């Protein structure tokens, strides 16, 4: 594993629908010396896009990242009506956390302009990371068809292949919100050389990455936060953290909501780390074992609309267009999260 303090920096455009796990993805990137967050773009998904922007600005300001552009993007999917999920992520999208309101405004540039300008200015350098619906990226590739070939790499959190969906029986949330945009993106990235195929972090692997209360406790210890940060399943729902360190306090309040939600749906008192895993892979692809496939979207299925379908064996006679993550080491992922975000929390205080 490379030393993050000496590894070459990775410039990223990060497109999110912040959300609880998107929040941890942003914290992970802010805590990673090798990450250069070029800009953050916001799409509607977990919560409306303007709330996503507020959440992003608030997390950035809390961590001292006041100079990163946050641009608003699509407020609705390109075809179907917007659906949001405050039930999963809380009324503001950050669980029980109540972040200080940001003082900085959202950018006056649209998300698509941010994407297109960045890849044209730095061809072959930018890593795109999308942890929400693919609406902004789809709109950007429609405006700039050469965008896929100008990105160094694209990492997507989305889809479910040999794994049950979390939105409908066969669909994953980010794709289900805007399946047409997902199809535009997968089609647009077809035909690229294998090393440029989008890396897909689907539920197949992200639902194996289960944050437990002990991970938050370890992160708080790494930060030097007091008292010990214990999220107990026996606590009344909505219990608030009293951690001395702000990032520990707010992250704990956010993740607790997610653990309560997963428990309510019989998945255990835990939180699936979908987006921070994708962020970790965007910085270090060696964290993921991938397998090539041809991915396409079911758009017409009465029961399966929004399903991501992987042809692993060439049955369609079409070239591969994706590198699907099929394995990882969850404990190595958590080691990095605890070390990095714990260090950031210690620094911020
Ligand atoms: O299905 C999980 C994904 O949907 C995550 O990105 C979560 O934040 C939601 O957007
Ligand atoms: Ca997300």
Coordinates of C-alpha atoms and ligand atoms in Angstrom, one line a residue:
X1 CA 0.0 0.0 0.0
X2 CA 1.4 3.4 -1.0
X3 CA 2.1 6.1 1.6
X4 CA -0.7 8.7 1.2
X5 CA 1.6 11.5 2.1
X6 CA 4.0 10.7 -0.7
X7 CA 1.6 9.3 -3.2
X8 CA 1.0 11.5 -6.3
X9 CA -2.0 13.7 -5.8
X10 CA -5.3 12.6 -7.5
X11 CA -7.5 15.5 -8.9
X12 CA -11.1 14.6 -8.5
X13 CA -14.5 15.9 -9.5
X14 CA -16.9 14.5 -6.9
X15 CA -20.6 14.3 -7.8
X16 CA -22.8 13.5 -4.8
X17 CA -26.3 13.4 -3.4
X18 CA -25.2 14.0 0.2
X19 CA -26.6 11.8 2.2
X20 CA -25.0 10.2 5.2
X21 CA -22.5 8.0 3.4
X22 CA -21.8 10.7 0.8
X23 CA -20.8 12.8 3.9
X24 CA -18.3 10.2 5.0
X25 CA -17.0 10.0 1.4
X26 CA -16.3 13.7 1.5
X27 CA -14.6 13.5 4.9
X28 CA -12.5 10.6 3.6
X29 CA -11.3 12.7 0.6
X30 CA -10.7 15.8 2.8
X31 CA -8.7 13.6 5.1
X32 CA -6.6 12.1 2.3
X33 CA -3.4 14.0 1.5
X34 CA -3.3 12.4 -2.0
X35 CA -6.8 13.8 -2.9
X36 CA -7.1 17.1 -4.7
X37 CA -10.8 17.9 -4.6
X38 CA -11.1 20.0 -7.8
X39 CA -14.9 20.6 -7.3
X40 CA -18.0 19.0 -5.8
X41 CA -21.1 18.8 -7.9
X42 CA -24.6 18.2 -6.5
X43 CA -27.4 16.1 -7.8
X44 CA -30.8 15.4 -6.4
X45 CA -31.2 12.0 -4.9
X46 CA -31.2 11.2 -1.2
X47 CA -32.5 14.7 -0.7
X48 CA -33.2 17.6 -3.1
X49 CA -30.2 19.1 -4.8
X50 CA -30.2 22.4 -3.0
X51 CA -30.1 20.5 0.4
X52 CA -27.3 18.4 -1.0
X53 CA -25.4 21.6 -1.8
X54 CA -26.0 23.0 1.7
X55 CA -24.8 19.8 3.3
X56 CA -21.6 19.8 1.1
X57 CA -20.8 23.5 1.9
X58 CA -21.4 22.8 5.6
X59 CA -19.1 19.8 5.8
X60 CA -16.4 21.6 3.8
X61 CA -16.6 24.7 6.1
X62 CA -16.5 22.5 9.2
X63 CA -13.3 21.0 7.9
X64 CA -11.7 24.2 6.7
X65 CA -12.1 23.5 3.0
X66 CA -13.6 26.9 2.2
X67 CA -12.0 27.1 -1.2
X68 CA -13.5 24.1 -3.0
X69 CA -16.2 24.9 -5.5
X70 CA -19.6 23.4 -4.8
X71 CA -21.9 23.6 -7.9
X72 CA -25.5 22.8 -8.2
X73 CA -26.6 20.4 -10.9
X74 CA -29.7 18.6 -11.9
X75 CA -32.7 19.1 -9.5
X76 CA -34.7 16.4 -11.3
X77 CA -33.9 13.2 -13.2
X78 CA -33.9 13.6 -17.0
X79 CA -37.1 11.6 -17.5
X80 CA -38.9 10.2 -14.4
X81 CA -40.1 12.3 -11.5
X82 CA -37.7 12.9 -8.6
X83 CA -37.9 10.5 -5.7
X84 CA -35.9 11.3 -2.5
X85 CA -35.4 9.2 0.6
X86 CA -35.4 11.3 3.8
X87 CA -36.5 8.1 5.5
X88 CA -33.0 6.7 4.9
X89 CA -30.8 9.8 5.4
X90 CA -32.9 12.1 7.5
X91 CA -34.9 15.2 6.8
X92 CA -31.8 17.2 5.8
X93 CA -29.9 14.2 4.5
X94 CA -27.3 14.0 7.3
X95 CA -29.2 11.9 9.7
X96 CA -29.4 13.4 13.2
X97 CA -26.4 15.7 12.6
X98 CA -27.0 19.4 12.8
X99 CA -24.1 21.1 11.1
X100 CA -23.4 24.8 11.5
X101 CA -25.0 26.6 8.5
X102 CA -22.5 27.3 5.8
X103 CA -21.5 31.0 5.2
X104 CA -20.3 30.5 1.6
X105 CA -22.8 30.4 -1.3
X106 CA -23.0 27.7 -4.0
X107 CA -21.1 28.3 -7.2
X108 CA -22.8 30.3 -9.9
X109 CA -21.6 27.6 -12.4
X110 CA -23.8 24.6 -13.3
X111 CA -22.4 21.2 -12.5
X112 CA -22.1 20.3 -16.2
X113 CA -20.0 23.4 -16.8
X114 CA -17.7 22.4 -13.9
X115 CA -17.3 18.8 -15.3
X116 CA -16.7 19.9 -18.9
X117 CA -14.3 22.7 -18.0
X118 CA -12.2 20.6 -15.6
X119 CA -11.6 17.7 -18.1
X120 CA -10.9 20.2 -20.9
X121 CA -8.4 22.1 -18.8
X122 CA -6.7 18.9 -17.5
X123 CA -7.2 16.2 -20.1
X124 CA -6.4 12.7 -18.9
X125 CA -5.8 13.9 -15.3
X126 CA -9.2 14.1 -13.6
X127 CA -10.8 11.2 -11.8
X128 CA -14.5 11.4 -11.7
X129 CA -16.3 10.0 -8.7
X130 CA -20.1 9.7 -8.7
X131 CA -21.9 8.6 -5.5
X132 CA -25.4 9.7 -6.4
X133 CA -27.6 9.4 -9.5
X134 CA -25.8 9.9 -12.8
X135 CA -27.9 12.8 -14.0
X136 CA -25.2 15.5 -14.0
X137 CA -22.7 13.2 -15.7
X138 CA -25.2 12.2 -18.3
X139 CA -26.1 15.8 -19.1
X140 CA -22.3 16.6 -19.2
X141 CA -21.6 13.9 -21.7
X142 CA -24.5 15.0 -23.9
X143 CA -23.0 18.5 -24.0
X144 CA -19.4 17.2 -24.3
X145 CA -19.3 13.7 -26.1
X146 CA -15.5 13.6 -25.7
X147 CA -15.8 13.9 -21.9
X148 CA -15.3 10.1 -21.3
X149 CA -12.0 10.1 -23.2
X150 CA -10.8 13.2 -21.3
X151 CA -11.3 11.6 -17.8
X152 CA -8.4 9.6 -16.4
X153 CA -10.9 7.3 -14.6
X154 CA -14.5 7.2 -13.5
X155 CA -15.6 5.5 -10.3
X156 CA -19.3 5.0 -9.7
X157 CA -21.2 3.9 -6.7
X158 CA -24.3 2.3 -8.1
X159 CA -26.0 -0.8 -9.4
X160 CA -26.6 -4.3 -8.2
X161 CA -25.5 -7.3 -10.3
X162 CA -25.6 -10.7 -8.6
X163 CA -27.2 -9.1 -5.6
X164 CA -30.6 -8.0 -4.4
X165 CA -31.6 -4.3 -4.9
X166 CA -32.1 -1.8 -2.1
X167 CA -34.8 0.2 -3.8
X168 CA -36.9 -2.4 -5.7
X169 CA -36.1 -6.1 -5.8
X170 CA -33.5 -5.7 -8.5
X171 CA -32.6 -2.0 -8.4
X172 CA -30.1 0.1 -6.5
X173 CA -31.0 3.6 -5.4
X174 CA -28.6 5.8 -7.4
X175 CA -29.5 4.0 -10.6
X176 CA -33.2 3.8 -9.7
X177 CA -33.5 7.5 -9.3
X178 CA -32.5 8.2 -12.9
X179 CA -32.1 5.0 -15.0
X180 CA -32.0 6.9 -18.3
X181 CA -29.0 8.9 -17.1
X182 CA -27.3 5.7 -16.1
X183 CA -27.8 4.3 -19.6
X184 CA -26.5 7.4 -21.2
X185 CA -23.3 7.2 -19.1
X186 CA -22.7 3.4 -19.6
X187 CA -23.3 3.9 -23.4
X188 CA -21.0 6.9 -23.5
X189 CA -18.2 5.1 -21.8
X190 CA -18.4 2.1 -24.2
X191 CA -15.6 1.7 -26.6
X192 CA -12.9 3.0 -24.3
X193 CA -9.7 0.9 -23.6
X194 CA -10.1 -1.4 -20.6
X195 CA -8.0 0.8 -18.3
X196 CA -10.6 3.6 -18.8
X197 CA -13.7 1.6 -18.2
X198 CA -15.8 2.9 -15.3
X199 CA -15.1 1.2 -12.0
X200 CA -18.5 0.1 -10.6
X201 CA -18.9 -0.2 -6.8
X202 CA -22.2 -1.9 -6.7
X203 CA -24.2 -3.3 -3.8
X204 CA -22.6 -6.7 -4.4
X205 CA -19.5 -5.3 -2.6
X206 CA -20.7 -2.2 -0.8
X207 CA -23.2 -4.2 1.3
X208 CA -20.3 -6.2 2.6
X209 CA -18.7 -3.1 4.1
X210 CA -20.6 -2.7 7.4
X211 CA -19.7 0.2 9.7
X212 CA -20.4 -0.8 13.3
X213 CA -20.4 1.3 16.5
X214 CA -16.9 0.1 17.3
X215 CA -15.6 1.7 14.1
X216 CA -16.9 5.1 15.2
X217 CA -15.5 4.5 18.7
X218 CA -12.1 3.7 17.1
X219 CA -12.2 6.8 14.9
X220 CA -13.0 8.9 18.0
X221 CA -10.1 7.4 19.8
X222 CA -7.8 8.2 16.9
X223 CA -9.0 11.8 17.0
X224 CA -8.4 12.1 20.7
X225 CA -12.0 12.9 21.2
X226 CA -13.6 12.5 24.7
X227 CA -15.6 11.0 26.2
X228 CA -15.5 7.6 24.5
X229 CA -17.8 7.6 21.6
X230 CA -20.3 4.7 22.1
X231 CA -23.3 4.4 19.8
X232 CA -25.3 1.8 21.6
X233 CA -28.2 -0.1 20.1
X234 CA -29.9 0.3 23.4
X235 CA -29.8 4.1 23.2
X236 CA -33.1 5.9 22.6
X237 CA -33.4 6.7 18.9
X238 CA -32.0 10.1 18.1
X239 CA -29.5 10.2 21.0
X240 CA -27.0 12.9 20.3
X241 CA -23.2 12.6 20.6
X242 CA -21.4 14.7 23.2
X243 CA -18.0 14.2 21.6
X244 CA -15.5 17.0 22.2
X245 CA -14.3 16.9 18.6
X246 CA -16.8 18.4 16.0
X247 CA -16.2 15.9 13.2
X248 CA -16.6 13.0 15.6
X249 CA -19.8 14.5 17.1
X250 CA -21.5 15.3 13.8
X251 CA -20.4 12.1 12.0
X252 CA -21.6 10.0 15.0
X253 CA -25.0 11.7 14.9
X254 CA -25.2 11.1 11.1
X255 CA -24.2 7.5 11.2
X256 CA -26.4 6.7 14.2
X257 CA -29.5 7.6 12.0
X258 CA -28.2 5.2 9.3
X259 CA -27.7 2.4 11.8
X260 CA -31.2 2.9 13.1
X261 CA -32.5 2.8 9.5
X262 CA -30.6 -0.4 8.7
X263 CA -31.9 -2.0 11.9
X264 CA -35.5 -1.0 11.1
X265 CA -35.1 -3.1 7.9
X266 CA -33.6 -6.1 9.6
X267 CA -30.1 -5.5 8.4
X268 CA -28.6 -5.1 11.8
X269 CA -27.5 -2.1 13.8
X270 CA -24.9 -1.1 11.2
X271 CA -24.3 1.2 8.2
X272 CA -23.3 0.2 4.7
X273 CA -20.4 2.3 3.6
X274 CA -21.4 2.6 -0.1
X275 CA -19.9 6.0 -0.9
X276 CA -16.8 6.2 1.2
X277 CA -15.7 2.8 -0.3
X278 CA -16.1 4.3 -3.8
X279 CA -14.1 7.3 -2.7
X280 CA -11.3 5.1 -1.3
X281 CA -11.2 3.1 -4.6
X282 CA -11.1 6.4 -6.6
X283 CA -7.9 7.3 -4.7
X284 CA -6.4 3.7 -4.7
X285 CA -7.8 1.3 -7.3
X286 CA -5.7 -1.5 -5.7
X287 CA -8.3 -1.6 -2.9
X288 CA -10.7 -3.3 -5.3
X289 CA -10.6 -6.5 -7.3
X290 CA -12.5 -5.9 -10.5
X291 CA -13.9 -8.1 -13.3
X292 CA -14.7 -6.8 -16.8
X293 CA -18.3 -7.0 -18.2
X294 CA -20.7 -5.3 -20.5
X295 CA -23.2 -3.4 -18.5
X296 CA -26.5 -2.1 -19.8
X297 CA -29.7 -0.8 -18.2
X298 CA -33.2 -2.3 -18.2
X299 CA -35.5 0.7 -18.9
X300 CA -38.7 -1.0 -20.0
X301 CA -39.2 -3.7 -17.4
X302 CA -42.4 -3.5 -15.5
X303 CA -40.8 -5.1 -12.4
X304 CA -37.1 -4.5 -13.3
X305 CA -36.9 -0.9 -14.6
X306 CA -33.6 0.6 -13.4
X307 CA -31.8 -2.8 -13.1
X308 CA -28.2 -2.9 -14.1
X309 CA -27.5 -5.9 -16.1
X310 CA -23.9 -7.3 -16.5
X311 CA -23.0 -9.6 -19.4
X312 CA -19.9 -11.3 -18.0
X313 CA -19.6 -13.9 -20.8
X314 CA -20.1 -12.0 -24.0
X315 CA -23.6 -13.3 -24.7
X316 CA -24.6 -10.0 -26.2
X317 CA -21.5 -10.0 -28.5
X318 CA -20.7 -6.5 -27.3
X319 CA -17.3 -5.3 -25.9
X320 CA -16.9 -4.8 -22.1
X321 CA -17.6 -1.2 -20.9
X322 CA -17.2 -1.6 -17.2
X323 CA -14.9 -2.9 -14.5
X324 CA -17.2 -4.3 -11.7
X325 CA -15.7 -4.5 -8.2
X326 CA -16.1 -8.1 -7.1
X327 CA -13.9 -8.2 -4.0
X328 CA -12.2 -6.0 -1.5
X329 CA -10.8 -6.1 2.1
X330 CA -13.3 -4.3 4.3
X331 CA -10.9 -4.2 7.3
X332 CA -8.3 -2.4 5.2
X333 CA -10.9 0.0 4.2
X334 CA -11.9 0.7 7.8
X335 CA -8.3 1.0 8.8
X336 CA -7.9 3.8 6.3
X337 CA -11.1 5.5 7.3
X338 CA -10.3 5.4 11.0
X339 CA -6.7 6.6 10.5
X340 CA -7.5 9.4 8.0
X341 CA -10.8 10.8 9.3
X342 CA -9.6 10.3 12.8
X343 CA -6.5 12.4 12.0
X344 CA -8.7 15.1 10.3
X345 CA -11.0 15.2 13.3
X346 CA -7.9 15.7 15.6
X347 CA -6.7 18.5 13.4
X348 CA -10.1 20.3 13.2
X349 CA -10.7 19.8 16.9
Ligands
LIG1 O1 -27.7 2.6 -2.8 C1 -26.8 3.3 -2.1 C2 -26.5 4.7 -2.6 O2 -27.7 5.4 -2.7 C3 -25.6 5.5 -1.8 O3 -24.9 6.4 -2.7 C4 -26.5 6.3 -0.9 O4 -25.9 7.6 -0.6 C5 -27.6 6.6 -1.9 O5 -27.3 7.7 -2.7
LIG2 CA1 -25.0 8.8 -2.3

